[in-house]
PDB file of C-alpha atoms in Angstrom:
ATOM      1  CA  MET J  26      -0.542 -53.967  -7.413  1.00  0.00           C
ATOM      2  CA  ILE J  27       0.165 -50.121  -8.594  1.00  0.00           C
ATOM      3  CA  VAL J  28      -3.316 -48.710  -8.259  1.00  0.00           C
ATOM      4  CA  LEU J  29      -3.590 -50.441  -5.137  1.00  0.00           C
ATOM      5  CA  GLY J  30      -0.373 -48.532  -4.295  1.00  0.00           C
ATOM      6  CA  LEU J  31      -1.881 -44.712  -5.103  1.00  0.00           C
ATOM      7  CA  THR J  32      -5.483 -45.704  -3.584  1.00  0.00           C
ATOM      8  CA  LEU J  33      -3.257 -46.517  -0.074  1.00  0.00           C
ATOM      9  CA  THR J  34      -1.116 -43.449  -1.202  1.00  0.00           C
ATOM     10  CA  CYS J  35      -3.966 -40.670  -2.013  1.00  0.00           C
ATOM     11  CA  GLY J  36      -7.243 -42.433  -1.273  1.00  0.00           C
ATOM     12  CA  SER J  37      -8.172 -42.575  -4.900  1.00  0.00           C
ATOM     13  CA  ILE J  38      -6.484 -41.941  -7.942  1.00  0.00           C
ATOM     14  CA  THR J  39      -8.345 -39.033  -8.566  1.00  0.00           C
ATOM     15  CA  ALA J  40      -6.987 -36.985  -5.011  1.00  0.00           C
ATOM     16  CA  CYS J  41      -3.761 -37.284  -6.759  1.00  0.00           C
ATOM     17  CA  GLY J  42      -4.343 -35.073 -10.115  1.00  0.00           C
ATOM     18  CA  ALA J  43      -7.744 -34.031 -10.505  1.00  0.00           C
ATOM     19  CA  PRO J  44     -10.026 -32.106  -7.958  1.00  0.00           C
ATOM     20  CA  ASP J  45     -12.383 -34.681  -7.307  1.00  0.00           C
ATOM     21  CA  SER J  46     -15.136 -32.329  -5.442  1.00  0.00           C
ATOM     22  CA  GLN J  47     -17.070 -28.893  -5.762  1.00  0.00           C
ATOM     23  CA  GLU J  48     -14.215 -27.542  -2.986  1.00  0.00           C
ATOM     24  CA  ASP J  49     -11.301 -28.173  -4.710  1.00  0.00           C
ATOM     25  CA  ILE J  50     -12.440 -26.813  -7.712  1.00  0.00           C
ATOM     26  CA  MET J  51     -13.480 -23.320  -5.757  1.00  0.00           C
ATOM     27  CA  GLY J  52     -10.000 -23.331  -4.324  1.00  0.00           C
ATOM     28  CA  GLU J  53      -8.411 -23.542  -7.441  1.00  0.00           C
ATOM     29  CA  GLU J  54     -10.885 -20.461  -9.035  1.00  0.00           C
ATOM     30  CA  TYR J  55      -9.828 -18.638  -5.832  1.00  0.00           C
ATOM     31  CA  ALA J  56      -6.259 -19.115  -6.271  1.00  0.00           C
ATOM     32  CA  THR J  57      -6.193 -18.601  -9.816  1.00  0.00           C
ATOM     33  CA  GLU J  58      -8.099 -15.185  -9.329  1.00  0.00           C
ATOM     34  CA  THR J  59      -6.073 -14.478  -6.305  1.00  0.00           C
ATOM     35  CA  ALA J  60      -2.957 -14.632  -8.529  1.00  0.00           C
ATOM     36  CA  ILE J  61      -4.556 -12.413 -11.067  1.00  0.00           C
ATOM     37  CA  ARG J  62      -5.451  -9.500  -8.573  1.00  0.00           C
ATOM     38  CA  THR J  63      -2.204  -9.705  -7.248  1.00  0.00           C
ATOM     39  CA  THR J  64      -0.262  -9.185 -10.416  1.00  0.00           C
ATOM     40  CA  ALA J  65      -2.171  -6.330 -11.469  1.00  0.00           C
ATOM     41  CA  VAL J  66      -1.931  -4.611  -7.820  1.00  0.00           C
ATOM     42  CA  GLN J  67       1.914  -5.372  -7.781  1.00  0.00           C
ATOM     43  CA  LEU J  68       2.312  -3.642 -11.171  1.00  0.00           C
ATOM     44  CA  TYR J  69       0.814  -0.609 -10.037  1.00  0.00           C
ATOM     45  CA  GLU J  70       2.643  -0.397  -6.705  1.00  0.00           C
ATOM     46  CA  ALA J  71       5.910  -1.194  -9.001  1.00  0.00           C
ATOM     47  CA  MET J  72       4.860   1.771 -10.611  1.00  0.00           C
ATOM     48  CA  SER J  73       4.518   3.835  -7.751  1.00  0.00           C
ATOM     49  CA  ARG J  74       7.722   3.019  -6.057  1.00  0.00           C
ATOM     50  CA  ASN J  75      10.074   3.670  -9.489  1.00  0.00           C
ATOM     51  CA  ASP J  76      11.038   0.316  -9.295  1.00  0.00           C
ATOM     52  CA  TRP J  77      10.896  -0.813 -12.771  1.00  0.00           C
ATOM     53  CA  ASP J  78      12.677  -3.483 -12.263  1.00  0.00           C
ATOM     54  CA  ARG J  79       9.956  -5.340 -10.149  1.00  0.00           C
ATOM     55  CA  TYR J  80       7.670  -3.903 -12.870  1.00  0.00           C
ATOM     56  CA  ASN J  81       9.096  -5.620 -16.524  1.00  0.00           C
ATOM     57  CA  SER J  82       9.458  -8.827 -14.144  1.00  0.00           C
ATOM     58  CA  LEU J  83       5.439  -8.532 -13.567  1.00  0.00           C
ATOM     59  CA  GLN J  84       5.312  -7.761 -18.030  1.00  0.00           C
ATOM     60  CA  CYS J  85       4.767 -10.925 -20.413  1.00  0.00           C
ATOM     61  CA  THR J  86       7.888 -11.688 -22.403  1.00  0.00           C
ATOM     62  CA  GLN J  87       6.988  -9.255 -25.302  1.00  0.00           C
ATOM     63  CA  GLN J  88       5.817  -6.251 -23.466  1.00  0.00           C
ATOM     64  CA  ARG J  89       9.399  -6.039 -21.490  1.00  0.00           C
ATOM     65  CA  SER J  90      12.016  -3.391 -22.285  1.00  0.00           C
ATOM     66  CA  ASP J  91      14.973  -2.482 -21.139  1.00  0.00           C
ATOM     67  CA  THR J  92      14.179   1.269 -21.822  1.00  0.00           C
ATOM     68  CA  PRO J  93      14.235   3.239 -18.368  1.00  0.00           C
ATOM     69  CA  MET J  94      11.199   4.955 -17.474  1.00  0.00           C
ATOM     70  CA  ASP J  95      11.235   8.577 -18.016  1.00  0.00           C
ATOM     71  CA  PRO J  96      11.660  10.464 -14.998  1.00  0.00           C
ATOM     72  CA  GLY J  97       8.735  13.193 -15.638  1.00  0.00           C
ATOM     73  CA  LEU J  98       6.650   9.880 -16.132  1.00  0.00           C
ATOM     74  CA  ALA J  99       7.909   8.063 -13.057  1.00  0.00           C
ATOM     75  CA  LYS J 100       7.684  11.080 -10.784  1.00  0.00           C
ATOM     76  CA  MET J 101       4.377  11.604 -11.781  1.00  0.00           C
ATOM     77  CA  MET J 102       3.068   7.323 -11.553  1.00  0.00           C
ATOM     78  CA  SER J 103       4.391   7.962  -7.916  1.00  0.00           C
ATOM     79  CA  ARG J 104       1.241   9.329  -6.500  1.00  0.00           C
ATOM     80  CA  LEU J 105      -0.375   6.725  -7.670  1.00  0.00           C
ATOM     81  CA  GLU J 106      -2.353   4.433  -5.333  1.00  0.00           C
ATOM     82  CA  VAL J 107      -4.509   1.051  -5.788  1.00  0.00           C
ATOM     83  CA  ARG J 108      -8.179   1.204  -5.016  1.00  0.00           C
ATOM     84  CA  GLY J 109      -9.583  -2.124  -6.195  1.00  0.00           C
ATOM     85  CA  VAL J 110      -9.233  -5.067  -9.079  1.00  0.00           C
ATOM     86  CA  ASN J 111     -11.948  -6.682 -10.381  1.00  0.00           C
ATOM     87  CA  ILE J 112     -11.457  -9.357 -13.360  1.00  0.00           C
ATOM     88  CA  THR J 113     -13.962  -8.789 -15.890  1.00  0.00           C
ATOM     89  CA  SER J 114     -13.445 -11.716 -17.924  1.00  0.00           C
ATOM     90  CA  ARG J 115     -11.103 -14.888 -17.412  1.00  0.00           C
ATOM     91  CA  THR J 116     -10.057 -17.660 -19.178  1.00  0.00           C
ATOM     92  CA  ASP J 117      -7.418 -20.767 -18.340  1.00  0.00           C
ATOM     93  CA  THR J 118      -4.693 -18.574 -19.993  1.00  0.00           C
ATOM     94  CA  SER J 119      -5.986 -15.005 -19.890  1.00  0.00           C
ATOM     95  CA  ALA J 120      -8.098 -12.576 -17.931  1.00  0.00           C
ATOM     96  CA  GLU J 121      -9.244  -8.710 -18.666  1.00  0.00           C
ATOM     97  CA  VAL J 122      -8.696  -6.643 -15.329  1.00  0.00           C
ATOM     98  CA  GLU J 123      -9.973  -3.099 -14.339  1.00  0.00           C
ATOM     99  CA  VAL J 124      -7.764  -1.531 -11.776  1.00  0.00           C
ATOM    100  CA  ARG J 125      -9.185   1.268 -10.017  1.00  0.00           C
ATOM    101  CA  PHE J 126      -6.785   3.846  -8.348  1.00  0.00           C
ATOM    102  CA  ARG J 127      -6.464   7.270  -7.522  1.00  0.00           C
ATOM    103  CA  TYR J 128      -4.085   9.497  -8.752  1.00  0.00           C
ATOM    104  CA  SER J 129      -3.267  13.011  -7.195  1.00  0.00           C
ATOM    105  CA  ASP J 130      -1.507  15.988  -8.977  1.00  0.00           C
ATOM    106  CA  GLU J 131      -1.240  19.264  -8.819  1.00  0.00           C
ATOM    107  CA  SER J 132      -4.606  19.927  -9.500  1.00  0.00           C
ATOM    108  CA  GLY J 133      -5.891  17.414  -6.465  1.00  0.00           C
ATOM    109  CA  ASP J 134      -7.135  13.651  -6.368  1.00  0.00           C
ATOM    110  CA  ALA J 135      -8.630  11.433  -9.287  1.00  0.00           C
ATOM    111  CA  ASP J 136     -10.194   8.526  -9.406  1.00  0.00           C
ATOM    112  CA  HIS J 137      -9.363   5.992 -12.611  1.00  0.00           C
ATOM    113  CA  THR J 138     -10.336   3.142 -13.854  1.00  0.00           C
ATOM    114  CA  GLU J 139      -7.849   1.088 -16.511  1.00  0.00           C
ATOM    115  CA  LYS J 140      -8.206  -2.317 -18.469  1.00  0.00           C
ATOM    116  CA  ILE J 141      -5.208  -4.308 -18.230  1.00  0.00           C
ATOM    117  CA  ASN J 142      -4.827  -8.082 -20.053  1.00  0.00           C
ATOM    118  CA  VAL J 143      -3.207 -10.673 -17.855  1.00  0.00           C
ATOM    119  CA  ILE J 144      -1.774 -13.677 -19.345  1.00  0.00           C
ATOM    120  CA  ARG J 145      -0.391 -17.140 -18.150  1.00  0.00           C
ATOM    121  CA  GLU J 146       2.912 -17.314 -19.264  1.00  0.00           C
ATOM    122  CA  GLU J 147       5.006 -20.520 -18.183  1.00  0.00           C
ATOM    123  CA  GLY J 148       3.199 -21.048 -14.760  1.00  0.00           C
ATOM    124  CA  GLU J 149       2.739 -16.929 -13.792  1.00  0.00           C
ATOM    125  CA  TRP J 150      -0.134 -14.221 -14.447  1.00  0.00           C
ATOM    126  CA  LEU J 151       1.836 -11.546 -15.918  1.00  0.00           C
ATOM    127  CA  ALA J 152       0.412  -8.270 -17.411  1.00  0.00           C
ATOM    128  CA  CYS J 153       0.606  -8.093 -21.447  1.00  0.00           C
TER     129      CYS J 153
END
């Protein structure tokens, strides 16, 4: 009786809890990679806006700090613009990401790439 109820509600037992098609798996993959890239972009955007509360909220627990950002560094970060994010490796709980950004200073504009690690912590992807 319970199985019959699940079948009628979900269409199949697998539909209630696990992906049962390649499209479902690809959708989950896309959502995960989007979440990882979003974390990286938001981290650098928070730096460029000097929004250190937001910056800290995007960090894993062990990386968070109550120390305010050095004013000189904060001024330099305001000249940063994210150009792209590439996931170079990924597991279910961690990823290595390359962030390409342009940084402007007195000598002109320069493109840079930095690697950051992102982990899944309490359901969220956070820089670590």
